[in-house]
mmCIF file of C-alpha atoms and ligand atoms in Angstrom:
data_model
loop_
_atom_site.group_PDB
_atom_site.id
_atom_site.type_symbol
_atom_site.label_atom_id
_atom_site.label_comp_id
_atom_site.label_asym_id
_atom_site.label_seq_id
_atom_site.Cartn_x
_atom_site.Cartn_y
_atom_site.Cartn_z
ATOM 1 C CA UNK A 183 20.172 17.464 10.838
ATOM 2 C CA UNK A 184 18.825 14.345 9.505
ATOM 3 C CA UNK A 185 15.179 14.290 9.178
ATOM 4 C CA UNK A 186 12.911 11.553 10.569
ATOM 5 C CA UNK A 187 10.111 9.801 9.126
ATOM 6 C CA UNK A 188 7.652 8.087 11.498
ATOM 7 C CA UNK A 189 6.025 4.824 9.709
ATOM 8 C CA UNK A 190 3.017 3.472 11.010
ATOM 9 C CA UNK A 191 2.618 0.048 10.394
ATOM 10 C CA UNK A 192 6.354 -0.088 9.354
ATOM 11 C CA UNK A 193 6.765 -3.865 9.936
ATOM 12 C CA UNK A 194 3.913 -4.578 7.498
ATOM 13 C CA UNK A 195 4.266 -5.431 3.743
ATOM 14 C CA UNK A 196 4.361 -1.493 2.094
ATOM 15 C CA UNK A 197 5.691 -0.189 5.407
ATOM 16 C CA UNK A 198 8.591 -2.120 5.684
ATOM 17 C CA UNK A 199 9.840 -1.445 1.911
ATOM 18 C CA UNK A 200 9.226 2.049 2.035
ATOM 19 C CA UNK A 201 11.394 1.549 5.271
ATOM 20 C CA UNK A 202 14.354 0.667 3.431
ATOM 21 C CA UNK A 203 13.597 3.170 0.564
ATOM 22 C CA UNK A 204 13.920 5.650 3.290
ATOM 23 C CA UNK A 205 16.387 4.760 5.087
ATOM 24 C CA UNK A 206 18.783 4.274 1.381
ATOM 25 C CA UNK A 207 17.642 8.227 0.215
ATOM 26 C CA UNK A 208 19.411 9.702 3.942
ATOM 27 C CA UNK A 209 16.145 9.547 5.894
ATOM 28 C CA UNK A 210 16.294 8.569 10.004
ATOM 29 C CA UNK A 211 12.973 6.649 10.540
ATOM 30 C CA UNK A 212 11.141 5.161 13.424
ATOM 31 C CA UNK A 213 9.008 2.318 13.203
ATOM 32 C CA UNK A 214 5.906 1.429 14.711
ATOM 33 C CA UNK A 215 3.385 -1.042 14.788
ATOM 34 C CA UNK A 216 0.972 -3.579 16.902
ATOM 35 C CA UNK A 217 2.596 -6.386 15.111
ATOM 36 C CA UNK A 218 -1.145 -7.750 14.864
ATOM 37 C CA UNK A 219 -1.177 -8.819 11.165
ATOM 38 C CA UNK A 220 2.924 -9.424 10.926
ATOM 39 C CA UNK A 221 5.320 -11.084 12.441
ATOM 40 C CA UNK A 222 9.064 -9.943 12.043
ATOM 41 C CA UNK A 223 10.281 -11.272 9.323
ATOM 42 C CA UNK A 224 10.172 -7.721 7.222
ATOM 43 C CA UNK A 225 11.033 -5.459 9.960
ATOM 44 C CA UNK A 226 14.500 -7.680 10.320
ATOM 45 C CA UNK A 227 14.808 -8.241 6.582
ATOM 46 C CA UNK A 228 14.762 -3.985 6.750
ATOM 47 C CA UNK A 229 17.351 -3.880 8.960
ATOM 48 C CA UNK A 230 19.716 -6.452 7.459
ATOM 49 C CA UNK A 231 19.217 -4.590 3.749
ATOM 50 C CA UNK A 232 20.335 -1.194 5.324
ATOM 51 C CA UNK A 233 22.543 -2.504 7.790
ATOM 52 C CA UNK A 234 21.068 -0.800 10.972
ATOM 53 C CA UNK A 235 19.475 -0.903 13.911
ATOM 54 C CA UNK A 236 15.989 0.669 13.192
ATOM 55 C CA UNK A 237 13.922 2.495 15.964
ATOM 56 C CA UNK A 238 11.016 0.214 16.631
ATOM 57 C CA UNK A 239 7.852 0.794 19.069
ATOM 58 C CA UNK A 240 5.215 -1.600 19.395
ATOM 59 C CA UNK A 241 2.119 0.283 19.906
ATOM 60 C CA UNK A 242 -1.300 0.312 18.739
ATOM 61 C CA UNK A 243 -2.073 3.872 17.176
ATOM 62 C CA UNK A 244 -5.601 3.269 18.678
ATOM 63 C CA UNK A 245 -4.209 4.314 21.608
ATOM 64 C CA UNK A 246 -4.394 8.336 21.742
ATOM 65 C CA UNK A 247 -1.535 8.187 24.830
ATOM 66 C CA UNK A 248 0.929 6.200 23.357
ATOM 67 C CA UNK A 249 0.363 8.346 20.234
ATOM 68 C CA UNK A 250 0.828 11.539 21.932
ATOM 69 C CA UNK A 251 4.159 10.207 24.033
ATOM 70 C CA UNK A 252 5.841 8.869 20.433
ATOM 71 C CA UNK A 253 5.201 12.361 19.012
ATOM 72 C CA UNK A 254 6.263 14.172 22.287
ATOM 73 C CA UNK A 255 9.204 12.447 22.974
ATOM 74 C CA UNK A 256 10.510 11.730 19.357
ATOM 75 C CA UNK A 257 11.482 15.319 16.819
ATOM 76 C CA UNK A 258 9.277 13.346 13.955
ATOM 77 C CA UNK A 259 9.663 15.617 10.368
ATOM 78 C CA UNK A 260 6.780 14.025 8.854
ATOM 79 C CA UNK A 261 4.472 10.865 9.287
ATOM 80 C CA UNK A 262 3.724 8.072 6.904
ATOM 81 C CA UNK A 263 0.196 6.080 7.861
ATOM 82 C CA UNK A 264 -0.029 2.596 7.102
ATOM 83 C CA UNK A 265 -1.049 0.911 10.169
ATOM 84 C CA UNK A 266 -4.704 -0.483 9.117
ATOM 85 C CA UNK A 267 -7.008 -3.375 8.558
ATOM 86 C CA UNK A 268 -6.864 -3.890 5.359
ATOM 87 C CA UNK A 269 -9.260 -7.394 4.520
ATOM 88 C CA UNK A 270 -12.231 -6.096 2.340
ATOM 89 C CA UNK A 271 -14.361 -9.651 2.404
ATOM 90 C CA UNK A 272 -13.358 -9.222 6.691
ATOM 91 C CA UNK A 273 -14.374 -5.237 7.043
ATOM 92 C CA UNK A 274 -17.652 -6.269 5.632
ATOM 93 C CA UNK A 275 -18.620 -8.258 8.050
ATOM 94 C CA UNK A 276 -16.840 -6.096 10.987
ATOM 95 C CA UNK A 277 -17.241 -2.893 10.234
ATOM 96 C CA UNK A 278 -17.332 -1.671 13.717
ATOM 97 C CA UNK A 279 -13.878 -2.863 14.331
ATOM 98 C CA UNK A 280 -12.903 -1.645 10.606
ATOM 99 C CA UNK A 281 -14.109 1.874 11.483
ATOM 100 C CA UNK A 282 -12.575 2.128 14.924
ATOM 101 C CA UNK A 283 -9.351 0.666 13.887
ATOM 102 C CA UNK A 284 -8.724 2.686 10.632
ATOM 103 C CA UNK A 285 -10.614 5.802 11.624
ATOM 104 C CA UNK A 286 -9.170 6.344 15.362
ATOM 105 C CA UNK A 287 -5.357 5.696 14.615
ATOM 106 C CA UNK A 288 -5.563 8.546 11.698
ATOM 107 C CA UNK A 289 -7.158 10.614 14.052
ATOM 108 C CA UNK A 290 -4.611 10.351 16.825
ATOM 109 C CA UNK A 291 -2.089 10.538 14.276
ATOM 110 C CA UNK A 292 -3.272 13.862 12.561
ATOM 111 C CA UNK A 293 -4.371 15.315 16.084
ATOM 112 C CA UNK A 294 -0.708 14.283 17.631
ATOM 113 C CA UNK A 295 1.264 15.699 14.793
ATOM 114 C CA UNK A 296 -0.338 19.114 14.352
ATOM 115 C CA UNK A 297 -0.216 19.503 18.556
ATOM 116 C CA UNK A 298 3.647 18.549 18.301
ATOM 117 C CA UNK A 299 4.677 20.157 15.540
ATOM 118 C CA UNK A 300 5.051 17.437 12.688
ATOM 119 C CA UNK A 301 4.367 19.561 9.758
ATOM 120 C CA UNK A 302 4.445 16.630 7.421
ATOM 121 C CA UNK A 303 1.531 13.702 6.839
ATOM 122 C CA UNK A 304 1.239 11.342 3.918
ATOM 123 C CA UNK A 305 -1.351 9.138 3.845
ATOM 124 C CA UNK A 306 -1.585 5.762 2.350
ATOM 125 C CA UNK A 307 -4.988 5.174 -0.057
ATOM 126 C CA UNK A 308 -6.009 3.113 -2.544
ATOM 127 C CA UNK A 309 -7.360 3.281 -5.779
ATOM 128 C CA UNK A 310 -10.477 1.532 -4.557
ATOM 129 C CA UNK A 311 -11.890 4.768 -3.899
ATOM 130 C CA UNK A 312 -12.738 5.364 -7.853
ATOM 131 C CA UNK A 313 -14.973 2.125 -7.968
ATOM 132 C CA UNK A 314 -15.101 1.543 -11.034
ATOM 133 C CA UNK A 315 -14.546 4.679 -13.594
ATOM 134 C CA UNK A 316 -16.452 5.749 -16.201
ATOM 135 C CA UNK A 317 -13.337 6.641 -17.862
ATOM 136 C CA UNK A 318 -9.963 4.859 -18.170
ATOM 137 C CA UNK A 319 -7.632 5.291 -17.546
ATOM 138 C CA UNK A 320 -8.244 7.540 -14.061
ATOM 139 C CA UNK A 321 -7.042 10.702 -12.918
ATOM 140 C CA UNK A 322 -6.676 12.176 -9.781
ATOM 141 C CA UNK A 323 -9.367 14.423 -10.951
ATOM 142 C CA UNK A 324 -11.882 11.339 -12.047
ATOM 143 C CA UNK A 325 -14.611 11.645 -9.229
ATOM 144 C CA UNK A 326 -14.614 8.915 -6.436
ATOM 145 C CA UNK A 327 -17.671 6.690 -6.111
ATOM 146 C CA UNK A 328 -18.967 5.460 -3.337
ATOM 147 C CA UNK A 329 -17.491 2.950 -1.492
ATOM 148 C CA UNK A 330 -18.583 -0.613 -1.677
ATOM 149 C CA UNK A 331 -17.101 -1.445 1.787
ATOM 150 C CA UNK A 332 -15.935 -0.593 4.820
ATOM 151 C CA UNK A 333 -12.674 -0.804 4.118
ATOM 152 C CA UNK A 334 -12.513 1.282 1.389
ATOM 153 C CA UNK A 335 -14.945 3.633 2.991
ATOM 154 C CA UNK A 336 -12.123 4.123 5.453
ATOM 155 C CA UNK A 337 -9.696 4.643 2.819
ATOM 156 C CA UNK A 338 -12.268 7.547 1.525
ATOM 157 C CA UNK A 339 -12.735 9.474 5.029
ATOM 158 C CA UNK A 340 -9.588 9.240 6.080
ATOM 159 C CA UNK A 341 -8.788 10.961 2.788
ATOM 160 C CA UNK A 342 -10.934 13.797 3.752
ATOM 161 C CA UNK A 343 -9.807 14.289 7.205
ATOM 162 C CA UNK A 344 -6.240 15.139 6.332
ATOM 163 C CA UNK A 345 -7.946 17.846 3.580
ATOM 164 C CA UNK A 346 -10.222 19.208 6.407
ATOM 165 C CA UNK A 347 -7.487 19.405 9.065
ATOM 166 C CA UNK A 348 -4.692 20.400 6.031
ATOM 167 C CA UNK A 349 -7.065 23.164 5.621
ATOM 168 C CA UNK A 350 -8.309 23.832 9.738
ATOM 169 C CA UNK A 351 -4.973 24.160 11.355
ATOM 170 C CA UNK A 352 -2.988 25.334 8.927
ATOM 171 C CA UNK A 353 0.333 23.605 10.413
ATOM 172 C CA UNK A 354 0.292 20.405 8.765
ATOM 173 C CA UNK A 355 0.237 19.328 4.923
ATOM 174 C CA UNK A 356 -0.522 16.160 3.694
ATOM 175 C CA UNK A 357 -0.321 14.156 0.715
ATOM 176 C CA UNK A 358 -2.454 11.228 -0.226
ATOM 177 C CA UNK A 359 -1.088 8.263 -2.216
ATOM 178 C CA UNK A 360 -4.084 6.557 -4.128
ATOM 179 C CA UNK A 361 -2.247 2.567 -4.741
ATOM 180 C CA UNK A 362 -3.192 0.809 -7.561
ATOM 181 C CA UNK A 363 -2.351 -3.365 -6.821
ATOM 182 C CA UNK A 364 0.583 -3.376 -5.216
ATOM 183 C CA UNK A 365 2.368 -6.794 -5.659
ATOM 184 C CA UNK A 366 6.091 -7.963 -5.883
ATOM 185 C CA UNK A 367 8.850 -8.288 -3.243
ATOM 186 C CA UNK A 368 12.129 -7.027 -2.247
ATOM 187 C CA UNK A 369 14.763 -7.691 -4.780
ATOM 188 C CA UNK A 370 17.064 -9.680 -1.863
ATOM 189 C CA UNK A 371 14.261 -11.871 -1.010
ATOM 190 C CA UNK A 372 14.428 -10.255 2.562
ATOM 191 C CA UNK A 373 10.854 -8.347 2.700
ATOM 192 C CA UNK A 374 7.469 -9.647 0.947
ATOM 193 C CA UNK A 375 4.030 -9.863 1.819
ATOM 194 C CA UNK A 376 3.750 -12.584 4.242
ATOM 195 C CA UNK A 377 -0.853 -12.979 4.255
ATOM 196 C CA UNK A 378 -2.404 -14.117 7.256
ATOM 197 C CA UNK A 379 -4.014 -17.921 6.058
ATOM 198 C CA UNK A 380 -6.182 -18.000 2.757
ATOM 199 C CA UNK A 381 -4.565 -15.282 0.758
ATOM 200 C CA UNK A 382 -7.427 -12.365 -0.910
ATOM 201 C CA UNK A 383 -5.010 -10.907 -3.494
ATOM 202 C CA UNK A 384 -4.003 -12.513 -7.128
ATOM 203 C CA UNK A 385 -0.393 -12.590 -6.294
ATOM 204 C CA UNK A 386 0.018 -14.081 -2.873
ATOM 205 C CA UNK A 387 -2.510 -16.819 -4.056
ATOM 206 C CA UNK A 388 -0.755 -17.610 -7.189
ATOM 207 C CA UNK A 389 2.862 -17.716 -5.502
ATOM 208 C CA UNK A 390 1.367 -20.045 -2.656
ATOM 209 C CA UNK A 391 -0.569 -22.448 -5.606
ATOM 210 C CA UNK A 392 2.742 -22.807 -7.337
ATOM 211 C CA UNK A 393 4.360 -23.644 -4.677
ATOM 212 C CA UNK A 394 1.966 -26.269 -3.678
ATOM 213 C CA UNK A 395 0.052 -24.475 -0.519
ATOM 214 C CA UNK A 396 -3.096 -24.217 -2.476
ATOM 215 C CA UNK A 397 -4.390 -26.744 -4.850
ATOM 216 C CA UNK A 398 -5.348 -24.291 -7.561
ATOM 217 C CA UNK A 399 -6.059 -20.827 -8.257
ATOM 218 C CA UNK A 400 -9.316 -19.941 -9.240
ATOM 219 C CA UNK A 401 -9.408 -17.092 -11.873
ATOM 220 C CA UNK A 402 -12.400 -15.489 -11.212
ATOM 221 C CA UNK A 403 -14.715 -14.618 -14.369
ATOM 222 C CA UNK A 404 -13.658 -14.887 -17.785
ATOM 223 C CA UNK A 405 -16.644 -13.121 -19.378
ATOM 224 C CA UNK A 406 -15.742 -9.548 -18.566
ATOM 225 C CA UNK A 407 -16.096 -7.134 -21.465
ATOM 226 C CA UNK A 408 -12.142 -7.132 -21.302
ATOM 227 C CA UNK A 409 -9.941 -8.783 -24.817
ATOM 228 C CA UNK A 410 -9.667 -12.124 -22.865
ATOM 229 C CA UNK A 411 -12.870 -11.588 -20.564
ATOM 230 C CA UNK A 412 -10.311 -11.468 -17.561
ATOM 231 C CA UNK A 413 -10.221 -8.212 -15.357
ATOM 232 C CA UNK A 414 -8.120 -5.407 -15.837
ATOM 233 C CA UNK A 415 -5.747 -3.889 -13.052
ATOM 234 C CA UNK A 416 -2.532 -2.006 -12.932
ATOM 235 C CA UNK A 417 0.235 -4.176 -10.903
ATOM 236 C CA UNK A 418 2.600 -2.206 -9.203
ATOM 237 C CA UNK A 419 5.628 -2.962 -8.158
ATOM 238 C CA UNK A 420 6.462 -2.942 -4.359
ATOM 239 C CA UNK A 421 9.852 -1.498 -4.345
ATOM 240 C CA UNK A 422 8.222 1.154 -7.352
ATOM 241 C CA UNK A 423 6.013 2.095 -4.857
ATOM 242 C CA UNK A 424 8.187 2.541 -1.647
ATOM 243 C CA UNK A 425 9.931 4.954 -3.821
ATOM 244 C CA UNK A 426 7.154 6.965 -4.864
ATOM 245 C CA UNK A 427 6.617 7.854 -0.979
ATOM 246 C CA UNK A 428 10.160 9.181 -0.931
ATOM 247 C CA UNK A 429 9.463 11.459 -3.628
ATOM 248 C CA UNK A 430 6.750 12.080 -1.576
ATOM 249 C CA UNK A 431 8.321 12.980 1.367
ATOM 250 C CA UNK A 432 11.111 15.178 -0.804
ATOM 251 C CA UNK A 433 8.563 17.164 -1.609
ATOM 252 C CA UNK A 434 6.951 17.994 1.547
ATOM 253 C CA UNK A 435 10.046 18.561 3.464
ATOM 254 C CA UNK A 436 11.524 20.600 0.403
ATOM 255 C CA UNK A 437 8.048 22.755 0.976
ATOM 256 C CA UNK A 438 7.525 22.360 -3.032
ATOM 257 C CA UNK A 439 3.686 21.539 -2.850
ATOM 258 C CA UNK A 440 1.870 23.375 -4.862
ATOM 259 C CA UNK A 441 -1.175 22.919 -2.589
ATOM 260 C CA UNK A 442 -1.068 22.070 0.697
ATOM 261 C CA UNK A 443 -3.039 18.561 0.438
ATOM 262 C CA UNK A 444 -2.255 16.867 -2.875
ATOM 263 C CA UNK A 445 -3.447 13.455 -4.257
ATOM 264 C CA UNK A 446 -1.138 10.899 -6.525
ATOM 265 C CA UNK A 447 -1.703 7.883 -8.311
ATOM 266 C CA UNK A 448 0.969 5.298 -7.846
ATOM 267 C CA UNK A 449 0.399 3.338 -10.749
ATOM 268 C CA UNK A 450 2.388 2.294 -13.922
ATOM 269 C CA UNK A 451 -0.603 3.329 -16.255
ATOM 270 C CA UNK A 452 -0.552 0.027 -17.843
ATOM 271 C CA UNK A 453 -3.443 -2.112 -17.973
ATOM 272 C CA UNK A 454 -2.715 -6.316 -17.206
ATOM 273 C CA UNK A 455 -5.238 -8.584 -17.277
ATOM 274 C CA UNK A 456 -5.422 -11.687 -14.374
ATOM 275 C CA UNK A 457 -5.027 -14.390 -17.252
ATOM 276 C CA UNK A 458 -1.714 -12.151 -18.891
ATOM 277 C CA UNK A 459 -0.822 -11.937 -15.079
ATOM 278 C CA UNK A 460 -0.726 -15.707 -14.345
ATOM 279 C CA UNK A 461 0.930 -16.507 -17.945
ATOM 280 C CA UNK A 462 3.458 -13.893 -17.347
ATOM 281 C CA UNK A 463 4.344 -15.565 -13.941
ATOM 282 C CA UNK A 464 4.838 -19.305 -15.479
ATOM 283 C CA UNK A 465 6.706 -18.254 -18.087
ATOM 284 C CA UNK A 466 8.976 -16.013 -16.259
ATOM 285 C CA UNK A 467 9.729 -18.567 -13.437
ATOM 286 C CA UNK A 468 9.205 -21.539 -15.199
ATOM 287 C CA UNK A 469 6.730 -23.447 -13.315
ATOM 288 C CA UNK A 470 3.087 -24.675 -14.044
ATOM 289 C CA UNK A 471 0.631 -23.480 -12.270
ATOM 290 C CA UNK A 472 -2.767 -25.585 -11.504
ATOM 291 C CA UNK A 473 -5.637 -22.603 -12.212
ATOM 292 C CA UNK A 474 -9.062 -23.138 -13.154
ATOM 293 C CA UNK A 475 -11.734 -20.871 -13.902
ATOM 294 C CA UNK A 476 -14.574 -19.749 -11.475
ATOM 295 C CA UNK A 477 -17.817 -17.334 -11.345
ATOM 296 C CA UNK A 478 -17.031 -13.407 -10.936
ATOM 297 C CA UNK A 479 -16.012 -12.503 -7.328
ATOM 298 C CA UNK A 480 -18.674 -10.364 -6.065
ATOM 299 C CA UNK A 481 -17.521 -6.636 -5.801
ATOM 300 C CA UNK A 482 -14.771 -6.927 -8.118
ATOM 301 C CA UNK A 483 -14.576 -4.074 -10.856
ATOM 302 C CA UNK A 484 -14.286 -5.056 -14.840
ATOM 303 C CA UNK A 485 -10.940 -2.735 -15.196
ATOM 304 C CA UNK A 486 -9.025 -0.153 -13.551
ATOM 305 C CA UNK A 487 -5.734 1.197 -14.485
ATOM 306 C CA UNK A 488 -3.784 4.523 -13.511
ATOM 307 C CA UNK A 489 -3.133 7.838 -15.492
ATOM 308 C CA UNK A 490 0.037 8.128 -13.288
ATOM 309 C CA UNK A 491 1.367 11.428 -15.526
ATOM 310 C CA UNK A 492 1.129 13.764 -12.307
ATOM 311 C CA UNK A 493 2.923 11.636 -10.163
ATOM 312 C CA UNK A 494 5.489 11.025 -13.206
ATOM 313 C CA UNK A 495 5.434 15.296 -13.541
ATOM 314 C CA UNK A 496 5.292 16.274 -9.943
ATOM 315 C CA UNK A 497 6.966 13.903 -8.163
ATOM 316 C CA UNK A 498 9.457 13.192 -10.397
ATOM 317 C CA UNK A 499 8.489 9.341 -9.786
ATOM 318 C CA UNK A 500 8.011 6.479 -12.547
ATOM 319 C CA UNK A 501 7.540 2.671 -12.148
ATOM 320 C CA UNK A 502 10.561 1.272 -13.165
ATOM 321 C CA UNK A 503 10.469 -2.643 -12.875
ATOM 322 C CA UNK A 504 8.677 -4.754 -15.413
ATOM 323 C CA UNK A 505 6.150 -7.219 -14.518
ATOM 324 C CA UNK A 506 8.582 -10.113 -15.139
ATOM 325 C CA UNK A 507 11.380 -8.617 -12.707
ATOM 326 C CA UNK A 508 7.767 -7.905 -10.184
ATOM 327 C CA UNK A 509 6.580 -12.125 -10.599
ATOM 328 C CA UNK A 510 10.109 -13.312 -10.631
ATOM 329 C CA UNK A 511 11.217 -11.479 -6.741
ATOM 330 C CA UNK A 512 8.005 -12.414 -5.881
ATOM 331 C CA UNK A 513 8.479 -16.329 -6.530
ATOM 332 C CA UNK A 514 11.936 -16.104 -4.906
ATOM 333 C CA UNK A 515 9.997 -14.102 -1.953
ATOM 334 C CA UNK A 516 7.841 -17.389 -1.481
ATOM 335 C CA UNK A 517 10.705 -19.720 -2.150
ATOM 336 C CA UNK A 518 12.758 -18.202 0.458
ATOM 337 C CA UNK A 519 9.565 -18.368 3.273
ATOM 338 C CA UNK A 520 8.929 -21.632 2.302
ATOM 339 C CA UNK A 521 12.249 -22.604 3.019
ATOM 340 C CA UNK A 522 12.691 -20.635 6.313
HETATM 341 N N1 UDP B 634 -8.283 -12.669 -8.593
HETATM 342 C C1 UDP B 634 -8.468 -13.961 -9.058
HETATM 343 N N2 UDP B 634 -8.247 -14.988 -8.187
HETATM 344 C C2 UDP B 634 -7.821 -14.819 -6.903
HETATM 345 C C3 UDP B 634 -7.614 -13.484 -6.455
HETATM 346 C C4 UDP B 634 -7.859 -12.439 -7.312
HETATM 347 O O1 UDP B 634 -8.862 -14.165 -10.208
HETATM 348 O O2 UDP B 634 -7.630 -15.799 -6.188
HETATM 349 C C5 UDP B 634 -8.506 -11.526 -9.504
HETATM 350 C C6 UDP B 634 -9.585 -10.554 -9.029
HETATM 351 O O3 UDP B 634 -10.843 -10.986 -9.508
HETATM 352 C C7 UDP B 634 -9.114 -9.248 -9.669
HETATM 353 C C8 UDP B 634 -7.594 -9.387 -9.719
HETATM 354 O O4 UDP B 634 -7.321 -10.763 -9.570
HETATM 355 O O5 UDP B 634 -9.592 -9.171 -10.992
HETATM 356 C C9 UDP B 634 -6.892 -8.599 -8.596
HETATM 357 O O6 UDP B 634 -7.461 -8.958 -7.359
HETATM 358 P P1 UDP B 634 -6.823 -8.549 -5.963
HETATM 359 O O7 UDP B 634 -7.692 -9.130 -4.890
HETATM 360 O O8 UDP B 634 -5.375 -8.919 -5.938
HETATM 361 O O9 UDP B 634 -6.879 -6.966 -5.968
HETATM 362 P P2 UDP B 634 -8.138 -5.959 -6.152
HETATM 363 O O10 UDP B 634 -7.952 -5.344 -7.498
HETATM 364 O O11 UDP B 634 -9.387 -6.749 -6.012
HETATM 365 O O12 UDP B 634 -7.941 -4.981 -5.067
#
């Protein structure tokens, strides 16, 4: 029989491209989400790039009931998380709501699928959780520091509840994901990240400046100790990354852990600075983008970039798209919303 994947948060950005990824390797999956930071624009893009009808349950996984009854009533094979608040500059000042929201879905979700036999949990995290390493480029073995919000605080303790429950019930295995920057959109222009008013991310603000939303993207700090005093990350492509959760999935279902919690990188292990970012991006798609430079954003770190060989061993997974294929979907992506 067909195995299912639940996706939390399935309508949302990641969720909705690892979807289709899903969907395209033989998976069944079921989607579900409170729809309060999307609208449906990916969730039908989804279903027009595979051509079906996808399962779809709006529910809020704060809600241990409604958790319980999708788990009950549905034969789920394994679980991918992504429904969360994700807005660091916004956790900070609501971390109340960031806790209870991030903290209390995982917990019905881990709780729910160990009760009703889902064997299977991956869990979505970030590379946020290494701060900002001593060494570079980071392992899944550099240490994490601690975190510098409540957001990525979740990120950190949800990380250790699937390792304490992997390891309490017995029943269940997870895997944890650690993202580096995600950015890009689907190749057909159908699925891309659609940010709720100011964007936070270098992408999202640099597709909406060219297009004339914003009046000018502000590059912040050029007097890192980086070659061109920009900071360093390691951009990710969207569709490189809804693949790596397949992979993921293959391997828990095929029972070829070789621990029963496991942590990846999903990164391309290639270091990109934000002023290489933004050139790469006007050359690419041709346009000319109005950017000045600013003071340092407070929080950011001065570089962080993947070691991604485990994933690349283990998983069998490697980022395939260049940066230039990444800035060019993602300029359609905001062409094509624009237009809508
Ligand atoms: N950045 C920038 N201007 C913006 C948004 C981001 O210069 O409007 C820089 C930010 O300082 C960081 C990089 O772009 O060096 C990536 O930031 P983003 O918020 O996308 O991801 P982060 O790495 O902070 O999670």
């Amino acid at each position: 029989m067909t195995p299912t994947v639940l996706v939390s948060g399935g309508a949302g950005f990641i969720g909705s491209h690892v979807t289709v990824e899903l969907i395209q390797a033989g998976y069944n999956v079921i989607v579900a989400d409170n729809m309060s930071n999307c609208d449906k624009t990916c969730y039908n893009g989804a279903q027009k790039i595979t051509g079906r009808k996808i399962p779809f349950f709006k529910m809020d996984f704060c809600n241990r009931r409604a958790v319980e009854k999708l788990f009950q009533t549905n034969k789920i094979d394994a679980v991918i998380h992504f429904a969360a608040f994700k807005a660091v500059g916004e956790s900070v000042a609501q971390p109340v709501m960031y806790y209870r929201n991030n903290l209390d879905s995982f917990l019905n979700i881990v709780d729910a699928a160990r009760t009703y036999g889902c064997p299977n949990i991956l869990f979505s995290s970030s590379a946020t959780v290494y701060g900002q390493p001593e060494k570079l480029p980071v392992t899944e073995e550099s240490p994490r520091q601690e975190a510098t919000s409540p957001y990525g605080n979740t990120k950190q303790i949800c990380e250790d509840v699937l390792r304490d429950s992997v390891k309490a019930y017995g029943n269940i295995r997870g895997i944890a994901l650690r993202y580096f920057n995600p950015i890009g959109a689907h190749p057909s222009a159908l699925m891309g990240e659609l940010p709720r008013g100011v964007p936070n991310n270098l992408v999202p603000f640099i597709t909406q400046t060219a297009i004339g939303k914003r009046e000018c993207l502000s590059i912040f700090g050029n007097d890192y100790p980086t070659p061109d005093g920009t900071c360093l990350r390691d951009y990710i492509d969207i569709v490189d990354l809804a693949k790596a959760h397949v992979c993921a999935v293959d391997r828990m279902m095929a029972d070829k852990m070789k621990e029963p919690y496991e942590i990846f990188n999903i990164g391309t292990g290639k270091p990109v600075s934000v002023m290489e970012l933004v050139n790469a991006f006007q050359k690419v798609n041709g346009v000319k983008l109005n950017y000045k430079i600013a003071p340092r954003r407070a929080g950011d770190v001065t570089a962080v970039w993947a070691d991604p060989s485990k994933a690349n061993k283990e998983l069998g997974w490697k980022a395939q798209r260049t940066i230039e294929e990444t800035l060019k979907a993602a300029w359609t992506w905001e062409l094509f919303i624009a237009h809508k």
